[in-house]
Amino acid sequence: MLFAFLCQDKPDALQVRMDTRPEHVAYLNDLNASGKLAFAGPFLGDDGKPTGSLVVVKAETIEEARQIAQNDPYAKAGLFASVDVKAWNWVFNNPEA
């Protein structure tokens, strides 16, 4: 089952994002290697700078997905003002469909 993480950065938290990015990328690479990452990337503001993240993972339950979200180094660093975890159905352009 797929779950989307809709993550909104705290205001003025760009430096936290940049400082934590290497650990975040390593975490996503590990998720990808384990087959749990579907895709991910930042939301961008009008100035082109990151304002949040969209991460889609494969998990058995929403509890597992929430645990994956909580273990993200960005979350642990306090980058996010909010994280919504939602079950998601990839209908169009799904390479696995």
mmCIF file of N, CA and C in Angstrom:
data_model
loop_
_atom_site.group_PDB
_atom_site.id
_atom_site.type_symbol
_atom_site.label_atom_id
_atom_site.label_comp_id
_atom_site.label_asym_id
_atom_site.label_seq_id
_atom_site.Cartn_x
_atom_site.Cartn_y
_atom_site.Cartn_z
ATOM 1 N N MET A 1 0.837 -1.165 0.000
ATOM 2 C CA MET A 1 0.000 0.000 0.000
ATOM 3 C C MET A 1 0.896 1.247 0.000
ATOM 4 N N LEU A 2 0.446 2.299 -0.670
ATOM 5 C CA LEU A 2 1.216 3.539 -0.734
ATOM 6 C C LEU A 2 0.684 4.562 0.264
ATOM 7 N N PHE A 3 1.615 5.336 0.813
ATOM 8 C CA PHE A 3 1.276 6.415 1.740
ATOM 9 C C PHE A 3 2.069 7.649 1.342
ATOM 10 N N ALA A 4 1.386 8.788 1.315
ATOM 11 C CA ALA A 4 2.022 10.059 0.994
ATOM 12 C C ALA A 4 2.240 10.849 2.271
ATOM 13 N N PHE A 5 3.437 11.415 2.388
ATOM 14 C CA PHE A 5 3.749 12.332 3.482
ATOM 15 C C PHE A 5 3.720 13.740 2.894
ATOM 16 N N LEU A 6 2.836 14.568 3.402
ATOM 17 C CA LEU A 6 2.753 15.967 2.990
ATOM 18 C C LEU A 6 3.354 16.780 4.121
ATOM 19 N N CYS A 7 4.568 17.254 3.913
ATOM 20 C CA CYS A 7 5.353 17.896 4.964
ATOM 21 C C CYS A 7 5.500 19.382 4.678
ATOM 22 N N GLN A 8 5.158 20.200 5.644
ATOM 23 C CA GLN A 8 5.287 21.649 5.529
ATOM 24 C C GLN A 8 6.405 22.113 6.448
ATOM 25 N N ASP A 9 7.395 22.811 5.890
ATOM 26 C CA ASP A 9 8.501 23.317 6.695
ATOM 27 C C ASP A 9 8.024 24.430 7.630
ATOM 28 N N LYS A 10 8.700 24.549 8.759
ATOM 29 C CA LYS A 10 8.480 25.689 9.635
ATOM 30 C C LYS A 10 8.984 26.948 8.928
ATOM 31 N N PRO A 11 8.419 28.099 9.244
ATOM 32 C CA PRO A 11 8.927 29.338 8.649
ATOM 33 C C PRO A 11 10.402 29.534 8.999
ATOM 34 N N ASP A 12 11.141 30.075 8.067
ATOM 35 C CA ASP A 12 12.554 30.414 8.280
ATOM 36 C C ASP A 12 13.401 29.218 8.701
ATOM 37 N N ALA A 13 13.076 28.035 8.171
ATOM 38 C CA ALA A 13 13.802 26.818 8.558
ATOM 39 C C ALA A 13 14.715 26.301 7.443
ATOM 40 N N LEU A 14 14.985 27.138 6.442
ATOM 41 C CA LEU A 14 15.791 26.679 5.316
ATOM 42 C C LEU A 14 17.170 26.190 5.769
ATOM 43 N N GLN A 15 17.776 26.847 6.751
ATOM 44 C CA GLN A 15 19.099 26.429 7.200
ATOM 45 C C GLN A 15 19.051 25.039 7.853
ATOM 46 N N VAL A 16 17.977 24.764 8.604
ATOM 47 C CA VAL A 16 17.806 23.422 9.191
ATOM 48 C C VAL A 16 17.733 22.390 8.077
ATOM 49 N N ARG A 17 16.974 22.705 7.030
ATOM 50 C CA ARG A 17 16.853 21.796 5.885
ATOM 51 C C ARG A 17 18.220 21.549 5.256
ATOM 52 N N MET A 18 18.961 22.612 5.003
ATOM 53 C CA MET A 18 20.249 22.467 4.333
ATOM 54 C C MET A 18 21.254 21.708 5.208
ATOM 55 N N ASP A 19 21.252 21.993 6.508
ATOM 56 C CA ASP A 19 22.181 21.324 7.419
ATOM 57 C C ASP A 19 21.885 19.830 7.541
ATOM 58 N N THR A 20 20.616 19.459 7.420
ATOM 59 C CA THR A 20 20.186 18.076 7.639
ATOM 60 C C THR A 20 20.068 17.295 6.334
ATOM 61 N N ARG A 21 20.205 17.961 5.202
ATOM 62 C CA ARG A 21 19.977 17.328 3.912
ATOM 63 C C ARG A 21 20.817 16.065 3.680
ATOM 64 N N PRO A 22 22.114 16.048 3.991
ATOM 65 C CA PRO A 22 22.873 14.804 3.731
ATOM 66 C C PRO A 22 22.294 13.581 4.452
ATOM 67 N N GLU A 23 21.881 13.752 5.702
ATOM 68 C CA GLU A 23 21.285 12.632 6.453
ATOM 69 C C GLU A 23 19.923 12.245 5.876
ATOM 70 N N HIS A 24 19.155 13.249 5.458
ATOM 71 C CA HIS A 24 17.840 12.996 4.853
ATOM 72 C C HIS A 24 17.999 12.204 3.552
ATOM 73 N N VAL A 25 18.933 12.625 2.707
ATOM 74 C CA VAL A 25 19.166 11.928 1.436
ATOM 75 C C VAL A 25 19.637 10.495 1.693
ATOM 76 N N ALA A 26 20.512 10.300 2.665
ATOM 77 C CA ALA A 26 20.960 8.941 3.006
ATOM 78 C C ALA A 26 19.779 8.091 3.474
ATOM 79 N N TYR A 27 18.894 8.674 4.265
ATOM 80 C CA TYR A 27 17.706 7.954 4.747
ATOM 81 C C TYR A 27 16.825 7.543 3.570
ATOM 82 N N LEU A 28 16.589 8.472 2.638
ATOM 83 C CA LEU A 28 15.774 8.136 1.472
ATOM 84 C C LEU A 28 16.462 7.090 0.600
ATOM 85 N N ASN A 29 17.784 7.165 0.471
ATOM 86 C CA ASN A 29 18.507 6.144 -0.286
ATOM 87 C C ASN A 29 18.346 4.769 0.348
ATOM 88 N N ASP A 30 18.373 4.700 1.678
ATOM 89 C CA ASP A 30 18.156 3.432 2.375
ATOM 90 C C ASP A 30 16.739 2.915 2.143
ATOM 91 N N LEU A 31 15.752 3.821 2.195
ATOM 92 C CA LEU A 31 14.368 3.417 1.915
ATOM 93 C C LEU A 31 14.240 2.901 0.486
ATOM 94 N N ASN A 32 14.912 3.563 -0.437
ATOM 95 C CA ASN A 32 14.872 3.142 -1.830
ATOM 96 C C ASN A 32 15.497 1.760 -1.999
ATOM 97 N N ALA A 33 16.636 1.551 -1.360
ATOM 98 C CA ALA A 33 17.317 0.250 -1.455
ATOM 99 C C ALA A 33 16.472 -0.876 -0.886
ATOM 100 N N SER A 34 15.659 -0.554 0.132
ATOM 101 C CA SER A 34 14.804 -1.572 0.745
ATOM 102 C C SER A 34 13.493 -1.765 -0.016
ATOM 103 N N GLY A 35 13.271 -0.963 -1.067
ATOM 104 C CA GLY A 35 12.040 -1.081 -1.847
ATOM 105 C C GLY A 35 10.859 -0.334 -1.250
ATOM 106 N N LYS A 36 11.086 0.468 -0.226
ATOM 107 C CA LYS A 36 9.991 1.172 0.447
ATOM 108 C C LYS A 36 9.704 2.559 -0.120
ATOM 109 N N LEU A 37 10.646 3.161 -0.840
ATOM 110 C CA LEU A 37 10.445 4.502 -1.378
ATOM 111 C C LEU A 37 9.875 4.429 -2.783
ATOM 112 N N ALA A 38 8.740 5.092 -3.008
ATOM 113 C CA ALA A 38 8.187 5.202 -4.360
ATOM 114 C C ALA A 38 8.790 6.416 -5.056
ATOM 115 N N PHE A 39 8.699 7.584 -4.429
ATOM 116 C CA PHE A 39 9.326 8.803 -4.928
ATOM 117 C C PHE A 39 9.277 9.876 -3.862
ATOM 118 N N ALA A 40 10.067 10.934 -4.069
ATOM 119 C CA ALA A 40 10.123 12.021 -3.091
ATOM 120 C C ALA A 40 10.712 13.266 -3.735
ATOM 121 N N GLY A 41 10.406 14.405 -3.131
ATOM 122 C CA GLY A 41 10.984 15.665 -3.585
ATOM 123 C C GLY A 41 10.398 16.825 -2.808
ATOM 124 N N PRO A 42 11.038 17.995 -2.928
ATOM 125 C CA PRO A 42 10.588 19.154 -2.174
ATOM 126 C C PRO A 42 9.476 19.925 -2.884
ATOM 127 N N PHE A 43 8.629 20.576 -2.084
ATOM 128 C CA PHE A 43 7.746 21.621 -2.595
ATOM 129 C C PHE A 43 8.582 22.890 -2.660
ATOM 130 N N LEU A 44 8.292 23.745 -3.636
ATOM 131 C CA LEU A 44 9.072 24.965 -3.805
ATOM 132 C C LEU A 44 8.180 26.197 -3.669
ATOM 133 N N GLY A 45 8.731 27.222 -3.046
ATOM 134 C CA GLY A 45 8.029 28.491 -2.951
ATOM 135 C C GLY A 45 8.206 29.293 -4.234
ATOM 136 N N ASP A 46 7.585 30.474 -4.284
ATOM 137 C CA ASP A 46 7.687 31.338 -5.455
ATOM 138 C C ASP A 46 9.130 31.730 -5.761
ATOM 139 N N ASP A 47 9.981 31.718 -4.746
ATOM 140 C CA ASP A 47 11.390 32.058 -4.922
ATOM 141 C C ASP A 47 12.239 30.861 -5.340
ATOM 142 N N GLY A 48 11.596 29.692 -5.511
ATOM 143 C CA GLY A 48 12.307 28.489 -5.920
ATOM 144 C C GLY A 48 12.982 27.744 -4.792
ATOM 145 N N LYS A 49 12.829 28.210 -3.556
ATOM 146 C CA LYS A 49 13.448 27.550 -2.404
ATOM 147 C C LYS A 49 12.469 26.552 -1.788
ATOM 148 N N PRO A 50 12.989 25.467 -1.204
ATOM 149 C CA PRO A 50 12.122 24.443 -0.609
ATOM 150 C C PRO A 50 11.260 24.998 0.528
ATOM 151 N N THR A 51 10.007 24.544 0.544
ATOM 152 C CA THR A 51 9.065 24.936 1.601
ATOM 153 C C THR A 51 8.450 23.729 2.296
ATOM 154 N N GLY A 52 8.780 22.538 1.833
ATOM 155 C CA GLY A 52 8.209 21.317 2.381
ATOM 156 C C GLY A 52 8.637 20.140 1.532
ATOM 157 N N SER A 53 8.011 19.004 1.787
ATOM 158 C CA SER A 53 8.379 17.787 1.069
ATOM 159 C C SER A 53 7.155 16.940 0.770
ATOM 160 N N LEU A 54 7.242 16.211 -0.339
ATOM 161 C CA LEU A 54 6.301 15.145 -0.663
ATOM 162 C C LEU A 54 7.116 13.866 -0.730
ATOM 163 N N VAL A 55 6.761 12.901 0.103
ATOM 164 C CA VAL A 55 7.432 11.607 0.119
ATOM 165 C C VAL A 55 6.342 10.548 0.021
ATOM 166 N N VAL A 56 6.493 9.614 -0.897
ATOM 167 C CA VAL A 56 5.540 8.518 -1.041
ATOM 168 C C VAL A 56 6.278 7.212 -0.794
ATOM 169 N N VAL A 57 5.765 6.444 0.176
ATOM 170 C CA VAL A 57 6.407 5.185 0.557
ATOM 171 C C VAL A 57 5.441 4.015 0.428
ATOM 172 N N LYS A 58 6.030 2.832 0.368
ATOM 173 C CA LYS A 58 5.275 1.584 0.398
ATOM 174 C C LYS A 58 5.360 1.050 1.814
ATOM 175 N N ALA A 59 4.202 0.789 2.419
ATOM 176 C CA ALA A 59 4.155 0.257 3.777
ATOM 177 C C ALA A 59 2.928 -0.633 3.907
ATOM 178 N N GLU A 60 2.980 -1.532 4.886
ATOM 179 C CA GLU A 60 1.857 -2.444 5.120
ATOM 180 C C GLU A 60 0.694 -1.755 5.821
ATOM 181 N N THR A 61 1.005 -0.809 6.713
ATOM 182 C CA THR A 61 -0.025 -0.132 7.510
ATOM 183 C C THR A 61 0.307 1.352 7.632
ATOM 184 N N ILE A 62 -0.688 2.122 8.006
ATOM 185 C CA ILE A 62 -0.442 3.546 8.232
ATOM 186 C C ILE A 62 0.481 3.756 9.426
ATOM 187 N N GLU A 63 0.439 2.851 10.388
ATOM 188 C CA GLU A 63 1.347 2.952 11.536
ATOM 189 C C GLU A 63 2.798 2.809 11.087
ATOM 190 N N GLU A 64 3.055 1.853 10.197
ATOM 191 C CA GLU A 64 4.407 1.688 9.659
ATOM 192 C C GLU A 64 4.817 2.934 8.887
ATOM 193 N N ALA A 65 3.910 3.472 8.082
ATOM 194 C CA ALA A 65 4.214 4.683 7.318
ATOM 195 C C ALA A 65 4.517 5.850 8.253
ATOM 196 N N ARG A 66 3.742 5.997 9.312
ATOM 197 C CA ARG A 66 3.997 7.076 10.272
ATOM 198 C C ARG A 66 5.364 6.913 10.930
ATOM 199 N N GLN A 67 5.755 5.686 11.211
ATOM 200 C CA GLN A 67 7.067 5.430 11.807
ATOM 201 C C GLN A 67 8.179 5.826 10.835
ATOM 202 N N ILE A 68 7.998 5.512 9.556
ATOM 203 C CA ILE A 68 8.978 5.912 8.543
ATOM 204 C C ILE A 68 9.089 7.437 8.509
ATOM 205 N N ALA A 69 7.954 8.125 8.543
ATOM 206 C CA ALA A 69 7.956 9.594 8.531
ATOM 207 C C ALA A 69 8.654 10.154 9.767
ATOM 208 N N GLN A 70 8.389 9.577 10.927
ATOM 209 C CA GLN A 70 8.985 10.069 12.178
ATOM 210 C C GLN A 70 10.490 9.840 12.229
ATOM 211 N N ASN A 71 10.978 8.819 11.524
ATOM 212 C CA ASN A 71 12.407 8.503 11.532
ATOM 213 C C ASN A 71 13.212 9.326 10.532
ATOM 214 N N ASP A 72 12.537 10.090 9.687
ATOM 215 C CA ASP A 72 13.244 10.932 8.723
ATOM 216 C C ASP A 72 14.088 11.960 9.482
ATOM 217 N N PRO A 73 15.349 12.116 9.123
ATOM 218 C CA PRO A 73 16.186 13.107 9.799
ATOM 219 C C PRO A 73 15.612 14.522 9.783
ATOM 220 N N TYR A 74 14.899 14.892 8.731
ATOM 221 C CA TYR A 74 14.244 16.207 8.730
ATOM 222 C C TYR A 74 13.249 16.318 9.878
ATOM 223 N N ALA A 75 12.440 15.268 10.078
ATOM 224 C CA ALA A 75 11.470 15.279 11.169
ATOM 225 C C ALA A 75 12.178 15.329 12.514
ATOM 226 N N LYS A 76 13.220 14.535 12.657
ATOM 227 C CA LYS A 76 13.963 14.501 13.925
ATOM 228 C C LYS A 76 14.640 15.837 14.227
ATOM 229 N N ALA A 77 15.009 16.581 13.186
ATOM 230 C CA ALA A 77 15.660 17.881 13.364
ATOM 231 C C ALA A 77 14.666 18.998 13.650
ATOM 232 N N GLY A 78 13.374 18.676 13.580
ATOM 233 C CA GLY A 78 12.357 19.691 13.848
ATOM 234 C C GLY A 78 12.090 20.617 12.678
ATOM 235 N N LEU A 79 12.391 20.186 11.458
ATOM 236 C CA LEU A 79 12.183 21.010 10.272
ATOM 237 C C LEU A 79 10.714 21.297 10.002
ATOM 238 N N PHE A 80 9.856 20.311 10.239
ATOM 239 C CA PHE A 80 8.480 20.409 9.774
ATOM 240 C C PHE A 80 7.534 21.048 10.790
ATOM 241 N N ALA A 81 6.685 21.939 10.281
ATOM 242 C CA ALA A 81 5.590 22.490 11.077
ATOM 243 C C ALA A 81 4.462 21.467 11.160
ATOM 244 N N SER A 82 4.305 20.684 10.076
ATOM 245 C CA SER A 82 3.266 19.649 10.056
ATOM 246 C C SER A 82 3.659 18.550 9.084
ATOM 247 N N VAL A 83 3.172 17.346 9.381
ATOM 248 C CA VAL A 83 3.334 16.189 8.503
ATOM 249 C C VAL A 83 2.012 15.441 8.492
ATOM 250 N N ASP A 84 1.383 15.390 7.332
ATOM 251 C CA ASP A 84 0.164 14.599 7.158
ATOM 252 C C ASP A 84 0.551 13.319 6.437
ATOM 253 N N VAL A 85 0.150 12.180 6.991
ATOM 254 C CA VAL A 85 0.397 10.881 6.371
ATOM 255 C C VAL A 85 -0.947 10.362 5.900
ATOM 256 N N LYS A 86 -1.051 10.115 4.589
ATOM 257 C CA LYS A 86 -2.337 9.713 4.005
ATOM 258 C C LYS A 86 -2.140 8.514 3.085
ATOM 259 N N ALA A 87 -3.060 7.581 3.149
ATOM 260 C CA ALA A 87 -3.067 6.485 2.183
ATOM 261 C C ALA A 87 -3.290 7.101 0.805
ATOM 262 N N TRP A 88 -2.590 6.543 -0.199
ATOM 263 C CA TRP A 88 -2.627 7.147 -1.530
ATOM 264 C C TRP A 88 -2.709 6.067 -2.587
ATOM 265 N N ASN A 89 -3.487 6.323 -3.628
ATOM 266 C CA ASN A 89 -3.660 5.384 -4.726
ATOM 267 C C ASN A 89 -3.080 5.999 -5.992
ATOM 268 N N TRP A 90 -2.016 5.408 -6.512
ATOM 269 C CA TRP A 90 -1.346 5.898 -7.721
ATOM 270 C C TRP A 90 -2.075 5.325 -8.919
ATOM 271 N N VAL A 91 -2.917 6.135 -9.565
ATOM 272 C CA VAL A 91 -3.763 5.678 -10.661
ATOM 273 C C VAL A 91 -3.111 5.903 -12.027
ATOM 274 N N PHE A 92 -2.708 7.130 -12.313
ATOM 275 C CA PHE A 92 -2.189 7.468 -13.636
ATOM 276 C C PHE A 92 -0.664 7.443 -13.660
ATOM 277 N N ASN A 93 -0.111 6.910 -14.743
ATOM 278 C CA ASN A 93 1.331 6.861 -14.987
ATOM 279 C C ASN A 93 2.101 6.080 -13.935
ATOM 280 N N ASN A 94 1.456 5.138 -13.307
ATOM 281 C CA ASN A 94 2.115 4.262 -12.328
ATOM 282 C C ASN A 94 2.908 3.218 -13.090
ATOM 283 N N PRO A 95 4.224 3.205 -12.966
ATOM 284 C CA PRO A 95 5.019 2.238 -13.726
ATOM 285 C C PRO A 95 4.782 0.778 -13.303
ATOM 286 N N GLU A 96 4.198 0.583 -12.134
ATOM 287 C CA GLU A 96 3.948 -0.784 -11.664
ATOM 288 C C GLU A 96 2.531 -1.259 -11.993
ATOM 289 N N ALA A 97 1.717 -0.401 -12.591
ATOM 290 C CA ALA A 97 0.305 -0.768 -12.881
ATOM 291 C C ALA A 97 0.219 -1.646 -14.111
#
